[in-house]
Amino acid sequence: MALASFMVPIGTPAPEFTLPAVDGSKVSLDGFAGAPALLVVFLSNHCPYVRRIERSLGAVTSELRARGLATVGISSNDMVSYPEDDAPHLREQMRRADFAFPYVIDDAQEIARAYRAACTPDLFLYDADRRLAYRGEFDAARPRNEVRSDGATLRAAFDLVLAGRPVPEPHTPSIGCSIKWKPGNEPGGSGLLI
């Protein structure tokens, strides 16, 4: 069953984090301090919604990096119940999708809760002050449609953020597989079941 983003209020500050990356390094929010925009995207290896856009996500984030976009991917799924989302499989996904951004593991699921992430993919675009400027879909591609995945929605939002302008609402929620919570970690909130 697909779940939609919780649609966190615009202007919400980015929660702090320090998490281990799949390459063994540590990645922190403050490590992106110089970037004029930061994309935090919750991902998984096994979700068909992520698989549908992952190559385009890798290409678009690499392209936009030259214009100032920093990106971090976060996997918060329960790796015990979903072993395809463990570090070796995420490293394989990075190679397959040409992710050039750090990919970190939120094993305690505290960061997913802090960001109010609901699904994979779930995108949060922050401005230079690390205030939420956009949350929603990457583009209109879904597993059951033939829409070309090109990151059009994210690109438009990024252009506005870079220009210092608000991204007009309503934002189309991201839709994907629910985050696979460990027992007792499920957040409160009302994501929309599709």
mmCIF file of N, CA and C in Angstrom, residues 93-162:
data_model
loop_
_atom_site.group_PDB
_atom_site.id
_atom_site.type_symbol
_atom_site.label_atom_id
_atom_site.label_comp_id
_atom_site.label_asym_id
_atom_site.label_seq_id
_atom_site.Cartn_x
_atom_site.Cartn_y
_atom_site.Cartn_z
ATOM 1 N N GLN A 93 22.811 -0.112 -4.525
ATOM 2 C CA GLN A 93 21.870 0.849 -5.092
ATOM 3 C C GLN A 93 22.600 2.121 -5.533
ATOM 4 N N MET A 94 23.540 2.593 -4.738
ATOM 5 C CA MET A 94 24.301 3.791 -5.103
ATOM 6 C C MET A 94 24.998 3.609 -6.448
ATOM 7 N N ARG A 95 25.589 2.436 -6.642
ATOM 8 C CA ARG A 95 26.270 2.145 -7.914
ATOM 9 C C ARG A 95 25.260 2.061 -9.057
ATOM 10 N N ARG A 96 24.177 1.354 -8.822
ATOM 11 C CA ARG A 96 23.157 1.141 -9.854
ATOM 12 C C ARG A 96 22.537 2.462 -10.304
ATOM 13 N N ALA A 97 22.287 3.365 -9.350
ATOM 14 C CA ALA A 97 21.582 4.613 -9.642
ATOM 15 C C ALA A 97 22.515 5.803 -9.827
ATOM 16 N N ASP A 98 23.819 5.570 -9.705
ATOM 17 C CA ASP A 98 24.803 6.655 -9.823
ATOM 18 C C ASP A 98 24.546 7.772 -8.821
ATOM 19 N N PHE A 99 24.258 7.408 -7.571
ATOM 20 C CA PHE A 99 24.123 8.410 -6.519
ATOM 21 C C PHE A 99 25.505 8.950 -6.210
ATOM 22 N N ALA A 100 25.691 10.257 -6.329
ATOM 23 C CA ALA A 100 26.961 10.896 -6.005
ATOM 24 C C ALA A 100 26.872 11.629 -4.670
ATOM 25 N N PHE A 101 25.788 11.444 -3.966
ATOM 26 C CA PHE A 101 25.581 12.094 -2.670
ATOM 27 C C PHE A 101 25.762 11.074 -1.544
ATOM 28 N N PRO A 102 26.030 11.553 -0.330
ATOM 29 C CA PRO A 102 26.143 10.613 0.790
ATOM 30 C C PRO A 102 24.808 9.938 1.076
ATOM 31 N N TYR A 103 24.896 8.680 1.423
ATOM 32 C CA TYR A 103 23.717 7.865 1.725
ATOM 33 C C TYR A 103 23.928 7.334 3.131
ATOM 34 N N VAL A 104 23.072 7.737 4.049
ATOM 35 C CA VAL A 104 23.272 7.423 5.463
ATOM 36 C C VAL A 104 22.183 6.503 5.978
ATOM 37 N N ILE A 105 22.479 5.862 7.092
ATOM 38 C CA ILE A 105 21.557 4.901 7.703
ATOM 39 C C ILE A 105 21.075 5.436 9.049
ATOM 40 N N ASP A 106 19.776 5.515 9.172
ATOM 41 C CA ASP A 106 19.094 5.974 10.383
ATOM 42 C C ASP A 106 18.529 4.748 11.093
ATOM 43 N N ASP A 107 19.414 3.937 11.651
ATOM 44 C CA ASP A 107 19.000 2.660 12.237
ATOM 45 C C ASP A 107 18.025 2.842 13.400
ATOM 46 N N ALA A 108 18.223 3.877 14.214
ATOM 47 C CA ALA A 108 17.331 4.112 15.355
ATOM 48 C C ALA A 108 16.003 4.735 14.914
ATOM 49 N N GLN A 109 15.931 5.187 13.686
ATOM 50 C CA GLN A 109 14.736 5.793 13.088
ATOM 51 C C GLN A 109 14.352 7.124 13.725
ATOM 52 N N GLU A 110 15.253 7.677 14.528
ATOM 53 C CA GLU A 110 14.988 8.965 15.195
ATOM 54 C C GLU A 110 14.957 10.118 14.200
ATOM 55 N N ILE A 111 15.789 10.054 13.164
ATOM 56 C CA ILE A 111 15.854 11.160 12.204
ATOM 57 C C ILE A 111 14.608 11.151 11.310
ATOM 58 N N ALA A 112 14.156 9.987 10.911
ATOM 59 C CA ALA A 112 12.905 9.916 10.144
ATOM 60 C C ALA A 112 11.750 10.504 10.950
ATOM 61 N N ARG A 113 11.723 10.208 12.231
ATOM 62 C CA ARG A 113 10.665 10.769 13.088
ATOM 63 C C ARG A 113 10.813 12.280 13.207
ATOM 64 N N ALA A 114 12.062 12.767 13.358
ATOM 65 C CA ALA A 114 12.301 14.203 13.505
ATOM 66 C C ALA A 114 11.885 14.965 12.244
ATOM 67 N N TYR A 115 12.139 14.385 11.074
ATOM 68 C CA TYR A 115 11.775 15.022 9.809
ATOM 69 C C TYR A 115 10.303 14.802 9.454
ATOM 70 N N ARG A 116 9.654 13.891 10.162
ATOM 71 C CA ARG A 116 8.290 13.463 9.867
ATOM 72 C C ARG A 116 8.211 12.830 8.481
ATOM 73 N N ALA A 117 9.211 12.033 8.160
ATOM 74 C CA ALA A 117 9.202 11.283 6.906
ATOM 75 C C ALA A 117 8.142 10.186 7.011
ATOM 76 N N ALA A 118 7.467 9.953 5.913
ATOM 77 C CA ALA A 118 6.387 8.968 5.899
ATOM 78 C C ALA A 118 6.656 7.820 4.943
ATOM 79 N N CYS A 119 7.321 8.128 3.826
ATOM 80 C CA CYS A 119 7.409 7.149 2.749
ATOM 81 C C CYS A 119 8.756 7.253 2.051
ATOM 82 N N THR A 120 8.976 6.309 1.155
ATOM 83 C CA THR A 120 10.161 6.375 0.294
ATOM 84 C C THR A 120 9.673 6.327 -1.153
ATOM 85 N N PRO A 121 10.048 7.344 -1.929
ATOM 86 C CA PRO A 121 10.877 8.493 -1.572
ATOM 87 C C PRO A 121 10.058 9.562 -0.843
ATOM 88 N N ASP A 122 10.712 10.307 0.038
ATOM 89 C CA ASP A 122 10.106 11.465 0.691
ATOM 90 C C ASP A 122 11.151 12.572 0.624
ATOM 91 N N LEU A 123 10.830 13.670 -0.064
ATOM 92 C CA LEU A 123 11.797 14.728 -0.346
ATOM 93 C C LEU A 123 11.512 15.978 0.479
ATOM 94 N N PHE A 124 12.591 16.557 1.024
ATOM 95 C CA PHE A 124 12.529 17.787 1.802
ATOM 96 C C PHE A 124 13.622 18.713 1.270
ATOM 97 N N LEU A 125 13.233 19.847 0.698
ATOM 98 C CA LEU A 125 14.183 20.800 0.137
ATOM 99 C C LEU A 125 14.247 22.026 1.049
ATOM 100 N N TYR A 126 15.459 22.326 1.516
ATOM 101 C CA TYR A 126 15.687 23.425 2.455
ATOM 102 C C TYR A 126 16.461 24.548 1.771
ATOM 103 N N ASP A 127 16.185 25.778 2.191
ATOM 104 C CA ASP A 127 16.905 26.939 1.667
ATOM 105 C C ASP A 127 18.246 27.109 2.382
ATOM 106 N N ALA A 128 18.927 28.185 2.112
ATOM 107 C CA ALA A 128 20.255 28.422 2.691
ATOM 108 C C ALA A 128 20.216 28.538 4.203
ATOM 109 N N ASP A 129 19.086 28.958 4.759
ATOM 110 C CA ASP A 129 18.920 29.066 6.213
ATOM 111 C C ASP A 129 18.414 27.764 6.825
ATOM 112 N N ARG A 130 18.328 26.744 6.004
ATOM 113 C CA ARG A 130 17.840 25.415 6.394
ATOM 114 C C ARG A 130 16.418 25.459 6.944
ATOM 115 N N ARG A 131 15.607 26.262 6.244
ATOM 116 C CA ARG A 131 14.165 26.292 6.468
ATOM 117 C C ARG A 131 13.509 25.551 5.315
ATOM 118 N N LEU A 132 12.503 24.752 5.625
ATOM 119 C CA LEU A 132 11.836 23.952 4.607
ATOM 120 C C LEU A 132 11.167 24.857 3.578
ATOM 121 N N ALA A 133 11.534 24.663 2.313
ATOM 122 C CA ALA A 133 10.989 25.463 1.218
ATOM 123 C C ALA A 133 10.061 24.648 0.323
ATOM 124 N N TYR A 134 10.287 23.333 0.280
ATOM 125 C CA TYR A 134 9.481 22.455 -0.569
ATOM 126 C C TYR A 134 9.506 21.066 0.027
ATOM 127 N N ARG A 135 8.370 20.393 -0.016
ATOM 128 C CA ARG A 135 8.294 18.967 0.310
ATOM 129 C C ARG A 135 7.258 18.377 -0.612
ATOM 130 N N GLY A 136 7.630 17.257 -1.196
ATOM 131 C CA GLY A 136 6.696 16.635 -2.120
ATOM 132 C C GLY A 136 7.385 15.743 -3.118
ATOM 133 N N GLU A 137 6.746 15.582 -4.261
ATOM 134 C CA GLU A 137 7.216 14.630 -5.255
ATOM 135 C C GLU A 137 8.490 15.089 -5.956
ATOM 136 N N PHE A 138 9.223 14.109 -6.472
ATOM 137 C CA PHE A 138 10.395 14.360 -7.321
ATOM 138 C C PHE A 138 9.914 14.753 -8.717
ATOM 139 N N ASP A 139 8.970 13.988 -9.220
ATOM 140 C CA ASP A 139 8.285 14.255 -10.487
ATOM 141 C C ASP A 139 7.032 13.392 -10.503
ATOM 142 N N ALA A 140 6.341 13.355 -11.610
ATOM 143 C CA ALA A 140 5.062 12.636 -11.687
ATOM 144 C C ALA A 140 5.206 11.164 -12.050
ATOM 145 N N ALA A 141 6.425 10.647 -12.183
ATOM 146 C CA ALA A 141 6.619 9.230 -12.518
ATOM 147 C C ALA A 141 6.234 8.350 -11.329
ATOM 148 N N ARG A 142 5.483 7.307 -11.627
ATOM 149 C CA ARG A 142 5.062 6.336 -10.625
ATOM 150 C C ARG A 142 5.231 4.938 -11.234
ATOM 151 N N PRO A 143 5.281 3.903 -10.417
ATOM 152 C CA PRO A 143 5.461 2.556 -10.974
ATOM 153 C C PRO A 143 4.414 2.155 -12.001
ATOM 154 N N ARG A 144 3.204 2.677 -11.907
ATOM 155 C CA ARG A 144 2.143 2.240 -12.814
ATOM 156 C C ARG A 144 1.814 3.244 -13.906
ATOM 157 N N ASN A 145 2.738 4.191 -14.169
ATOM 158 C CA ASN A 145 2.475 5.085 -15.304
ATOM 159 C C ASN A 145 3.688 5.113 -16.220
ATOM 160 N N GLU A 146 3.531 5.755 -17.350
ATOM 161 C CA GLU A 146 4.597 5.824 -18.359
ATOM 162 C C GLU A 146 5.248 7.206 -18.401
ATOM 163 N N VAL A 147 4.994 8.026 -17.390
ATOM 164 C CA VAL A 147 5.575 9.369 -17.342
ATOM 165 C C VAL A 147 7.092 9.258 -17.223
ATOM 166 N N ARG A 148 7.793 10.030 -18.037
ATOM 167 C CA ARG A 148 9.256 10.032 -18.001
ATOM 168 C C ARG A 148 9.727 10.646 -16.681
ATOM 169 N N SER A 149 10.639 9.978 -15.994
ATOM 170 C CA SER A 149 11.195 10.524 -14.755
ATOM 171 C C SER A 149 12.330 11.482 -15.114
ATOM 172 N N ASP A 150 12.101 12.767 -14.819
ATOM 173 C CA ASP A 150 13.090 13.790 -15.150
ATOM 174 C C ASP A 150 13.318 14.785 -14.014
ATOM 175 N N GLY A 151 12.663 14.566 -12.867
ATOM 176 C CA GLY A 151 12.836 15.459 -11.729
ATOM 177 C C GLY A 151 12.238 16.838 -11.931
ATOM 178 N N ALA A 152 11.257 16.958 -12.818
ATOM 179 C CA ALA A 152 10.708 18.268 -13.177
ATOM 180 C C ALA A 152 10.188 19.045 -11.971
ATOM 181 N N THR A 153 9.511 18.385 -11.064
ATOM 182 C CA THR A 153 8.934 19.085 -9.914
ATOM 183 C C THR A 153 10.040 19.583 -8.989
ATOM 184 N N LEU A 154 11.024 18.731 -8.720
ATOM 185 C CA LEU A 154 12.147 19.152 -7.880
ATOM 186 C C LEU A 154 12.940 20.268 -8.553
ATOM 187 N N ARG A 155 13.190 20.141 -9.843
ATOM 188 C CA ARG A 155 13.944 21.183 -10.564
ATOM 189 C C ARG A 155 13.267 22.543 -10.422
ATOM 190 N N ALA A 156 11.957 22.590 -10.611
ATOM 191 C CA ALA A 156 11.220 23.855 -10.520
ATOM 192 C C ALA A 156 11.316 24.432 -9.112
ATOM 193 N N ALA A 157 11.184 23.578 -8.113
ATOM 194 C CA ALA A 157 11.292 24.043 -6.725
ATOM 195 C C ALA A 157 12.700 24.561 -6.443
ATOM 196 N N PHE A 158 13.712 23.843 -6.896
ATOM 197 C CA PHE A 158 15.102 24.255 -6.670
ATOM 198 C C PHE A 158 15.379 25.610 -7.319
ATOM 199 N N ASP A 159 14.902 25.815 -8.545
ATOM 200 C CA ASP A 159 15.108 27.092 -9.226
ATOM 201 C C ASP A 159 14.545 28.249 -8.404
ATOM 202 N N LEU A 160 13.370 28.067 -7.828
ATOM 203 C CA LEU A 160 12.755 29.114 -7.006
ATOM 204 C C LEU A 160 13.548 29.343 -5.727
ATOM 205 N N VAL A 161 13.972 28.271 -5.076
ATOM 206 C CA VAL A 161 14.757 28.398 -3.846
ATOM 207 C C VAL A 161 16.057 29.146 -4.126
ATOM 208 N N LEU A 162 16.716 28.784 -5.211
ATOM 209 C CA LEU A 162 17.978 29.431 -5.574
ATOM 210 C C LEU A 162 17.768 30.925 -5.861
#
